[in-house]
Amino acid sequence: MGTTLNFVFVLVELGYGFAANSLALLADGLHNLSDVAGLLIAWGALALGRRLPTHSRTYGYRRASILAALGNAAFLLVAVGAIAYEALMRLSHPAPVATATVMVVSGIGILVNGGTALLFMGGSHDLNVRGAFLHMAADAGVSLGVVISAFLVGLTGWFWIDPAVSILIAGVILFGSWDLGRQAVNLAMDAVPQGVDRRKIEAYLGSLPGVSEVHDVHIWAMSTTENAMTAHLVRPGAGLDDALLSAATTELRDRFSIHHVTLQVEAGDPTHPCRFAPDEVV
C-alpha cells in the first residue's frame, strides 16, 4: 500500500514539478522515486530471504537483504549527484517558479510521506525497513521545506531560493543515507553487525564451565535481521557436553542476537593443536 501510494504521488510530483518549473519539487520527486525503488528492492529481498535453503545455497537467499541495502544506498548517491548538479546549474540562472502549485503538491507530500513512515515505524530491527522509515520521515520534512521555500519565493521574488533548497534536499538525503550505506557495506564485508559486542560474547564463552580458552571467533550477518557466528572452545579433559552447547546456543541467541551458532570444542592437547592459529584481533 505504501509503495503504491508513493509511486502515484511521485508521478504527480514530477509532473507538477516540470509544469511549475520548480527544481525543489523535482528534487523531492526524485528523492521519493528513490525511496519507491528502495521499497521495491527491500520487498523483493524479503521475499527471497524466505526461500528455503538448497544444496548449493545452504543459507538460502538471506544475504539478498544486504545486497538490497547496498543497492538502495548506491541509488540514493546517484540521486544526490543529479540533484546537486542541476541545482548548481540553476543557481547561476534562476528561473520563475509557480509557487502556489509547488505549495499544494508538497503539502500533499507531507501527508503521503508521513503516513507511509508510520507504516514502517515498528520494523526498526531490519536495516531495510528502518531505512524505509527514515527515508519516509525525512521525505515528509523535505516536503515541508519545499512548501516553505515556495512561500518565500512568492513573498520575496528571489527565485534562487528554489535551487538553493534543492541543494539542501541533496544534503538531507546524503546525511540520512550515509549511516545506512556504511552499515550495508560493513555487512557485505562480513564485519561484526552493529549492536553485537564481540568482547562480551568472548567473555561469556570464556566463562562457560571447563572452558580455558576461546579463539577463532567469527561473527557476521546472514541477512539484515539474522546473525551467525563460529568459535573454538578449549575444554581440557571435559569431553563433549550437548547440554552445555544447547544452553550456550540459547543464551547467544537471546542475549546477543546470534541466530546461527557453530561451536567447535577442543581438548587442548598440545600435541594436536588446532589447525588454525588464533586470529590476531585489531
mmCIF file of C-alpha atoms in Angstrom:
data_model
loop_
_atom_site.group_PDB
_atom_site.id
_atom_site.type_symbol
_atom_site.label_atom_id
_atom_site.label_comp_id
_atom_site.label_asym_id
_atom_site.label_seq_id
_atom_site.Cartn_x
_atom_site.Cartn_y
_atom_site.Cartn_z
ATOM 1 C CA MET A 1 0.000 0.000 0.000
ATOM 2 C CA GLY A 2 2.762 2.435 0.992
ATOM 3 C CA THR A 3 4.730 1.665 -2.175
ATOM 4 C CA THR A 4 1.725 2.144 -4.477
ATOM 5 C CA LEU A 5 0.688 5.373 -2.796
ATOM 6 C CA ASN A 6 4.194 6.802 -3.037
ATOM 7 C CA PHE A 7 4.638 5.762 -6.667
ATOM 8 C CA VAL A 8 1.418 7.517 -7.680
ATOM 9 C CA PHE A 9 2.499 10.599 -5.768
ATOM 10 C CA VAL A 10 5.946 10.537 -7.436
ATOM 11 C CA LEU A 11 4.278 10.716 -10.866
ATOM 12 C CA VAL A 12 2.126 13.635 -9.696
ATOM 13 C CA GLU A 13 5.088 15.410 -8.105
ATOM 14 C CA LEU A 14 7.379 15.058 -11.127
ATOM 15 C CA GLY A 15 4.631 16.159 -13.497
ATOM 16 C CA TYR A 16 3.796 19.266 -11.499
ATOM 17 C CA GLY A 17 7.498 19.886 -10.881
ATOM 18 C CA PHE A 18 8.072 20.249 -14.621
ATOM 19 C CA ALA A 19 4.883 22.276 -15.052
ATOM 20 C CA ALA A 20 5.762 24.642 -12.203
ATOM 21 C CA ASN A 21 9.446 24.828 -13.241
ATOM 22 C CA SER A 22 10.438 24.032 -9.640
ATOM 23 C CA LEU A 23 13.746 22.219 -9.200
ATOM 24 C CA ALA A 24 12.999 21.798 -5.490
ATOM 25 C CA LEU A 25 9.783 19.940 -6.302
ATOM 26 C CA LEU A 26 11.577 17.833 -8.943
ATOM 27 C CA ALA A 27 14.337 17.047 -6.446
ATOM 28 C CA ASP A 28 11.764 15.968 -3.886
ATOM 29 C CA GLY A 29 10.113 13.842 -6.581
ATOM 30 C CA LEU A 30 13.408 12.143 -7.454
ATOM 31 C CA HIS A 31 14.037 11.555 -3.767
ATOM 32 C CA ASN A 32 10.623 9.944 -3.429
ATOM 33 C CA LEU A 33 11.300 7.872 -6.552
ATOM 34 C CA SER A 34 14.498 6.553 -4.970
ATOM 35 C CA ASP A 35 12.507 5.586 -1.889
ATOM 36 C CA VAL A 36 9.921 3.757 -4.000
ATOM 37 C CA ALA A 37 12.758 1.851 -5.670
ATOM 38 C CA GLY A 38 14.201 1.126 -2.222
ATOM 39 C CA LEU A 39 10.861 -0.209 -1.000
ATOM 40 C CA LEU A 40 10.541 -2.476 -4.035
ATOM 41 C CA ILE A 41 14.110 -3.743 -3.597
ATOM 42 C CA ALA A 42 13.524 -4.357 0.120
ATOM 43 C CA TRP A 43 10.276 -6.202 -0.630
ATOM 44 C CA GLY A 44 11.990 -8.381 -3.224
ATOM 45 C CA ALA A 45 14.846 -9.136 -0.817
ATOM 46 C CA LEU A 46 12.371 -10.060 1.927
ATOM 47 C CA ALA A 47 10.603 -12.471 -0.427
ATOM 48 C CA LEU A 48 13.925 -14.039 -1.459
ATOM 49 C CA GLY A 49 15.043 -14.301 2.165
ATOM 50 C CA ARG A 50 12.056 -16.524 2.944
ATOM 51 C CA ARG A 51 13.044 -19.121 0.373
ATOM 52 C CA LEU A 52 14.292 -22.382 1.825
ATOM 53 C CA PRO A 53 17.997 -23.330 1.667
ATOM 54 C CA THR A 54 19.158 -25.522 -1.182
ATOM 55 C CA HIS A 55 22.093 -27.877 -1.723
ATOM 56 C CA SER A 56 24.081 -25.100 -3.400
ATOM 57 C CA ARG A 57 22.818 -22.234 -1.172
ATOM 58 C CA THR A 58 22.910 -23.674 2.309
ATOM 59 C CA TYR A 59 21.905 -20.363 3.919
ATOM 60 C CA GLY A 60 19.170 -19.792 1.371
ATOM 61 C CA TYR A 61 18.879 -16.255 -0.005
ATOM 62 C CA ARG A 62 19.171 -14.353 3.269
ATOM 63 C CA ARG A 63 22.008 -12.131 2.038
ATOM 64 C CA ALA A 64 19.705 -10.702 -0.618
ATOM 65 C CA SER A 65 18.564 -8.211 2.033
ATOM 66 C CA ILE A 66 22.163 -6.976 2.418
ATOM 67 C CA LEU A 67 22.520 -6.599 -1.349
ATOM 68 C CA ALA A 68 19.228 -4.683 -1.331
ATOM 69 C CA ALA A 69 20.537 -2.267 1.293
ATOM 70 C CA LEU A 70 23.700 -1.731 -0.782
ATOM 71 C CA GLY A 71 21.694 -1.138 -3.944
ATOM 72 C CA ASN A 72 19.431 1.340 -2.179
ATOM 73 C CA ALA A 73 22.416 3.278 -0.854
ATOM 74 C CA ALA A 74 24.002 3.414 -4.318
ATOM 75 C CA PHE A 75 20.731 4.605 -5.865
ATOM 76 C CA LEU A 76 20.497 7.405 -3.301
ATOM 77 C CA LEU A 77 24.052 8.567 -4.053
ATOM 78 C CA VAL A 78 23.225 8.798 -7.759
ATOM 79 C CA ALA A 79 20.093 10.809 -6.942
ATOM 80 C CA VAL A 80 22.099 13.170 -4.721
ATOM 81 C CA GLY A 81 24.625 13.786 -7.506
ATOM 82 C CA ALA A 82 21.938 14.511 -10.100
ATOM 83 C CA ILE A 83 20.051 16.904 -7.820
ATOM 84 C CA ALA A 84 23.181 18.773 -6.706
ATOM 85 C CA TYR A 85 24.462 19.176 -10.288
ATOM 86 C CA GLU A 86 21.187 20.567 -11.632
ATOM 87 C CA ALA A 87 20.799 22.861 -8.626
ATOM 88 C CA LEU A 88 24.261 24.354 -9.121
ATOM 89 C CA MET A 89 23.494 24.959 -12.806
ATOM 90 C CA ARG A 90 20.212 26.678 -11.990
ATOM 91 C CA LEU A 91 21.715 28.833 -9.242
ATOM 92 C CA SER A 92 23.592 30.747 -11.938
ATOM 93 C CA HIS A 93 20.393 31.176 -13.984
ATOM 94 C CA PRO A 94 17.388 31.319 -11.592
ATOM 95 C CA ALA A 95 14.023 30.770 -13.275
ATOM 96 C CA PRO A 96 10.445 31.751 -12.258
ATOM 97 C CA VAL A 97 8.517 29.204 -10.208
ATOM 98 C CA ALA A 98 4.749 28.586 -9.918
ATOM 99 C CA THR A 99 4.784 28.834 -6.128
ATOM 100 C CA ALA A 100 1.105 28.064 -5.483
ATOM 101 C CA THR A 101 1.313 24.752 -7.350
ATOM 102 C CA VAL A 102 4.513 23.810 -5.547
ATOM 103 C CA MET A 103 2.988 24.527 -2.128
ATOM 104 C CA VAL A 104 -0.143 22.452 -2.789
ATOM 105 C CA VAL A 105 1.719 19.425 -4.193
ATOM 106 C CA SER A 106 4.359 19.487 -1.452
ATOM 107 C CA GLY A 107 1.644 19.806 1.182
ATOM 108 C CA ILE A 108 0.127 16.579 -0.125
ATOM 109 C CA GLY A 109 3.620 15.081 0.034
ATOM 110 C CA ILE A 110 3.814 15.778 3.760
ATOM 111 C CA LEU A 111 0.658 13.712 4.314
ATOM 112 C CA VAL A 112 1.691 10.875 1.964
ATOM 113 C CA ASN A 113 5.241 10.509 3.283
ATOM 114 C CA GLY A 114 4.263 10.961 6.925
ATOM 115 C CA GLY A 115 1.536 8.329 6.633
ATOM 116 C CA THR A 116 3.880 5.880 4.898
ATOM 117 C CA ALA A 117 6.541 6.389 7.578
ATOM 118 C CA LEU A 118 4.013 5.332 10.214
ATOM 119 C CA LEU A 119 3.513 2.021 8.373
ATOM 120 C CA PHE A 120 7.217 1.198 8.842
ATOM 121 C CA MET A 121 7.624 2.514 12.388
ATOM 122 C CA GLY A 122 7.551 -0.913 14.057
ATOM 123 C CA GLY A 123 10.235 -2.575 11.906
ATOM 124 C CA SER A 124 13.411 -0.867 13.157
ATOM 125 C CA HIS A 125 15.154 -4.263 13.707
ATOM 126 C CA ASP A 126 15.569 -4.719 9.935
ATOM 127 C CA LEU A 127 18.099 -2.452 8.202
ATOM 128 C CA ASN A 128 15.954 -2.176 5.076
ATOM 129 C CA VAL A 129 12.736 -1.459 6.965
ATOM 130 C CA ARG A 130 14.487 1.044 9.222
ATOM 131 C CA GLY A 131 15.922 2.666 6.116
ATOM 132 C CA ALA A 132 12.433 2.915 4.611
ATOM 133 C CA PHE A 133 11.083 4.512 7.784
ATOM 134 C CA LEU A 134 13.922 7.043 7.994
ATOM 135 C CA HIS A 135 13.619 7.920 4.314
ATOM 136 C CA MET A 136 9.858 8.450 4.506
ATOM 137 C CA ALA A 137 10.154 10.534 7.663
ATOM 138 C CA ALA A 138 12.891 12.616 6.015
ATOM 139 C CA ASP A 139 10.717 12.984 2.906
ATOM 140 C CA ALA A 140 7.942 14.485 4.997
ATOM 141 C CA GLY A 141 10.429 17.002 6.390
ATOM 142 C CA VAL A 142 11.791 17.731 2.916
ATOM 143 C CA SER A 143 8.280 18.341 1.578
ATOM 144 C CA LEU A 144 7.723 20.798 4.409
ATOM 145 C CA GLY A 145 10.943 22.549 3.397
ATOM 146 C CA VAL A 146 9.729 22.792 -0.203
ATOM 147 C CA VAL A 147 6.467 24.372 0.982
ATOM 148 C CA ILE A 148 8.399 26.957 2.980
ATOM 149 C CA SER A 149 10.791 27.689 0.100
ATOM 150 C CA ALA A 150 7.893 28.201 -2.347
ATOM 151 C CA PHE A 151 6.241 30.549 0.128
ATOM 152 C CA LEU A 152 9.458 32.558 0.452
ATOM 153 C CA VAL A 153 9.904 32.709 -3.336
ATOM 154 C CA GLY A 154 6.373 34.027 -3.705
ATOM 155 C CA LEU A 155 6.897 36.517 -0.897
ATOM 156 C CA THR A 156 10.289 37.862 -1.988
ATOM 157 C CA GLY A 157 10.581 37.022 -5.689
ATOM 158 C CA TRP A 158 14.020 35.526 -5.050
ATOM 159 C CA PHE A 159 13.973 32.597 -7.488
ATOM 160 C CA TRP A 160 17.422 31.415 -6.379
ATOM 161 C CA ILE A 161 15.784 30.057 -3.213
ATOM 162 C CA ASP A 162 14.325 27.123 -5.207
ATOM 163 C CA PRO A 163 17.678 25.648 -6.379
ATOM 164 C CA ALA A 164 19.262 26.521 -3.019
ATOM 165 C CA VAL A 165 16.620 24.418 -1.266
ATOM 166 C CA SER A 166 17.333 21.637 -3.770
ATOM 167 C CA ILE A 167 20.954 21.575 -2.591
ATOM 168 C CA LEU A 168 19.707 21.345 0.999
ATOM 169 C CA ILE A 169 17.474 18.427 -0.026
ATOM 170 C CA ALA A 170 20.502 16.677 -1.531
ATOM 171 C CA GLY A 171 22.331 17.225 1.747
ATOM 172 C CA VAL A 172 19.420 15.765 3.730
ATOM 173 C CA ILE A 173 19.384 12.681 1.501
ATOM 174 C CA LEU A 174 23.149 12.220 1.869
ATOM 175 C CA PHE A 175 23.076 12.715 5.638
ATOM 176 C CA GLY A 176 20.143 10.363 6.122
ATOM 177 C CA SER A 177 21.546 7.586 3.946
ATOM 178 C CA TRP A 178 25.221 7.747 4.937
ATOM 179 C CA ASP A 179 24.939 5.612 8.074
ATOM 180 C CA LEU A 180 22.682 3.080 6.370
ATOM 181 C CA GLY A 181 25.109 2.833 3.452
ATOM 182 C CA ARG A 182 28.056 2.399 5.812
ATOM 183 C CA GLN A 183 26.244 -0.370 7.689
ATOM 184 C CA ALA A 184 25.311 -2.108 4.446
ATOM 185 C CA VAL A 185 28.949 -2.075 3.277
ATOM 186 C CA ASN A 186 30.093 -3.435 6.644
ATOM 187 C CA LEU A 187 27.562 -6.270 6.482
ATOM 188 C CA ALA A 188 28.601 -7.095 2.914
ATOM 189 C CA MET A 189 32.230 -7.265 4.130
ATOM 190 C CA ASP A 190 31.225 -9.682 6.935
ATOM 191 C CA ALA A 191 32.001 -7.150 9.659
ATOM 192 C CA VAL A 192 30.577 -7.741 13.130
ATOM 193 C CA PRO A 193 26.994 -6.400 12.903
ATOM 194 C CA GLN A 194 26.207 -3.144 14.668
ATOM 195 C CA GLY A 195 24.903 -3.732 18.175
ATOM 196 C CA VAL A 196 26.772 -7.035 18.608
ATOM 197 C CA ASP A 197 29.619 -6.814 21.129
ATOM 198 C CA ARG A 198 32.333 -9.337 20.259
ATOM 199 C CA ARG A 199 34.231 -8.806 23.517
ATOM 200 C CA LYS A 200 31.174 -9.559 25.642
ATOM 201 C CA ILE A 201 30.475 -12.678 23.611
ATOM 202 C CA GLU A 202 34.053 -13.905 24.050
ATOM 203 C CA ALA A 203 33.858 -13.159 27.777
ATOM 204 C CA TYR A 204 30.629 -15.153 28.041
ATOM 205 C CA LEU A 205 32.070 -18.129 26.158
ATOM 206 C CA GLY A 206 35.200 -17.999 28.312
ATOM 207 C CA SER A 207 33.039 -18.186 31.445
ATOM 208 C CA LEU A 208 31.398 -21.469 30.438
ATOM 209 C CA PRO A 209 32.256 -24.439 32.691
ATOM 210 C CA GLY A 210 35.561 -26.062 31.786
ATOM 211 C CA VAL A 211 36.481 -23.546 29.059
ATOM 212 C CA SER A 212 40.114 -22.430 29.346
ATOM 213 C CA GLU A 213 40.451 -20.616 26.017
ATOM 214 C CA VAL A 214 38.298 -19.138 23.265
ATOM 215 C CA HIS A 215 39.693 -18.452 19.787
ATOM 216 C CA ASP A 216 38.792 -18.273 16.095
ATOM 217 C CA VAL A 217 35.660 -16.263 16.871
ATOM 218 C CA HIS A 218 33.903 -15.046 13.742
ATOM 219 C CA ILE A 219 30.638 -13.095 13.766
ATOM 220 C CA TRP A 220 28.837 -11.930 10.644
ATOM 221 C CA ALA A 221 25.391 -11.142 9.276
ATOM 222 C CA MET A 222 23.476 -13.709 7.255
ATOM 223 C CA SER A 223 20.904 -11.013 6.458
ATOM 224 C CA THR A 224 19.879 -7.592 7.760
ATOM 225 C CA THR A 225 17.996 -9.323 10.609
ATOM 226 C CA GLU A 226 19.937 -12.543 11.341
ATOM 227 C CA ASN A 227 23.482 -13.020 12.638
ATOM 228 C CA ALA A 228 25.775 -16.042 12.694
ATOM 229 C CA MET A 229 28.987 -16.956 14.494
ATOM 230 C CA THR A 230 31.580 -19.688 14.859
ATOM 231 C CA ALA A 231 34.054 -20.163 17.703
ATOM 232 C CA HIS A 232 36.539 -22.685 19.083
ATOM 233 C CA LEU A 233 36.266 -23.585 22.770
ATOM 234 C CA VAL A 234 39.159 -25.293 24.538
ATOM 235 C CA ARG A 235 37.880 -27.577 27.354
ATOM 236 C CA PRO A 236 40.767 -29.767 28.608
ATOM 237 C CA GLY A 237 39.549 -33.222 29.629
ATOM 238 C CA ALA A 238 35.905 -32.198 29.600
ATOM 239 C CA GLY A 239 34.770 -34.080 26.512
ATOM 240 C CA LEU A 240 31.562 -33.408 24.650
ATOM 241 C CA ASP A 241 28.646 -31.846 26.511
ATOM 242 C CA ASP A 242 25.447 -31.471 24.488
ATOM 243 C CA ALA A 243 23.635 -29.779 27.361
ATOM 244 C CA LEU A 244 26.330 -27.103 27.595
ATOM 245 C CA LEU A 245 26.275 -26.472 23.844
ATOM 246 C CA SER A 246 22.483 -26.240 23.831
ATOM 247 C CA ALA A 247 22.456 -23.780 26.737
ATOM 248 C CA ALA A 248 25.212 -21.669 25.139
ATOM 249 C CA THR A 249 23.365 -21.554 21.824
ATOM 250 C CA THR A 250 20.165 -20.408 23.521
ATOM 251 C CA GLU A 251 21.997 -17.752 25.536
ATOM 252 C CA LEU A 252 23.826 -16.439 22.467
ATOM 253 C CA ARG A 253 20.517 -16.104 20.651
ATOM 254 C CA ASP A 254 18.531 -14.485 23.472
ATOM 255 C CA ARG A 255 21.266 -12.274 24.923
ATOM 256 C CA PHE A 256 23.458 -11.420 21.931
ATOM 257 C CA SER A 257 21.108 -11.822 18.909
ATOM 258 C CA ILE A 258 23.197 -14.606 17.351
ATOM 259 C CA HIS A 259 20.747 -16.809 15.471
ATOM 260 C CA HIS A 260 23.044 -19.438 13.947
ATOM 261 C CA VAL A 261 25.839 -20.740 16.203
ATOM 262 C CA THR A 262 28.608 -23.256 15.484
ATOM 263 C CA LEU A 263 30.918 -24.120 18.393
ATOM 264 C CA GLN A 264 33.960 -26.371 17.956
ATOM 265 C CA VAL A 265 35.126 -27.996 21.200
ATOM 266 C CA GLU A 266 38.807 -28.937 21.585
ATOM 267 C CA ALA A 267 40.662 -30.838 24.278
ATOM 268 C CA GLY A 268 43.657 -28.507 24.183
ATOM 269 C CA ASP A 269 46.137 -31.324 23.542
ATOM 270 C CA PRO A 270 49.490 -29.584 22.758
ATOM 271 C CA THR A 271 50.491 -32.498 20.519
ATOM 272 C CA HIS A 272 47.389 -31.948 18.378
ATOM 273 C CA PRO A 273 46.846 -28.202 18.321
ATOM 274 C CA CYS A 274 44.043 -26.548 16.417
ATOM 275 C CA ARG A 275 44.946 -26.369 12.701
ATOM 276 C CA PHE A 276 44.343 -22.621 12.514
ATOM 277 C CA ALA A 277 46.297 -20.282 14.728
ATOM 278 C CA PRO A 278 44.222 -17.840 16.803
ATOM 279 C CA ASP A 279 43.313 -14.725 14.855
ATOM 280 C CA GLU A 280 45.065 -11.503 15.695
ATOM 281 C CA VAL A 281 42.314 -9.069 16.653
ATOM 282 C CA VAL A 282 42.896 -5.387 15.913
#
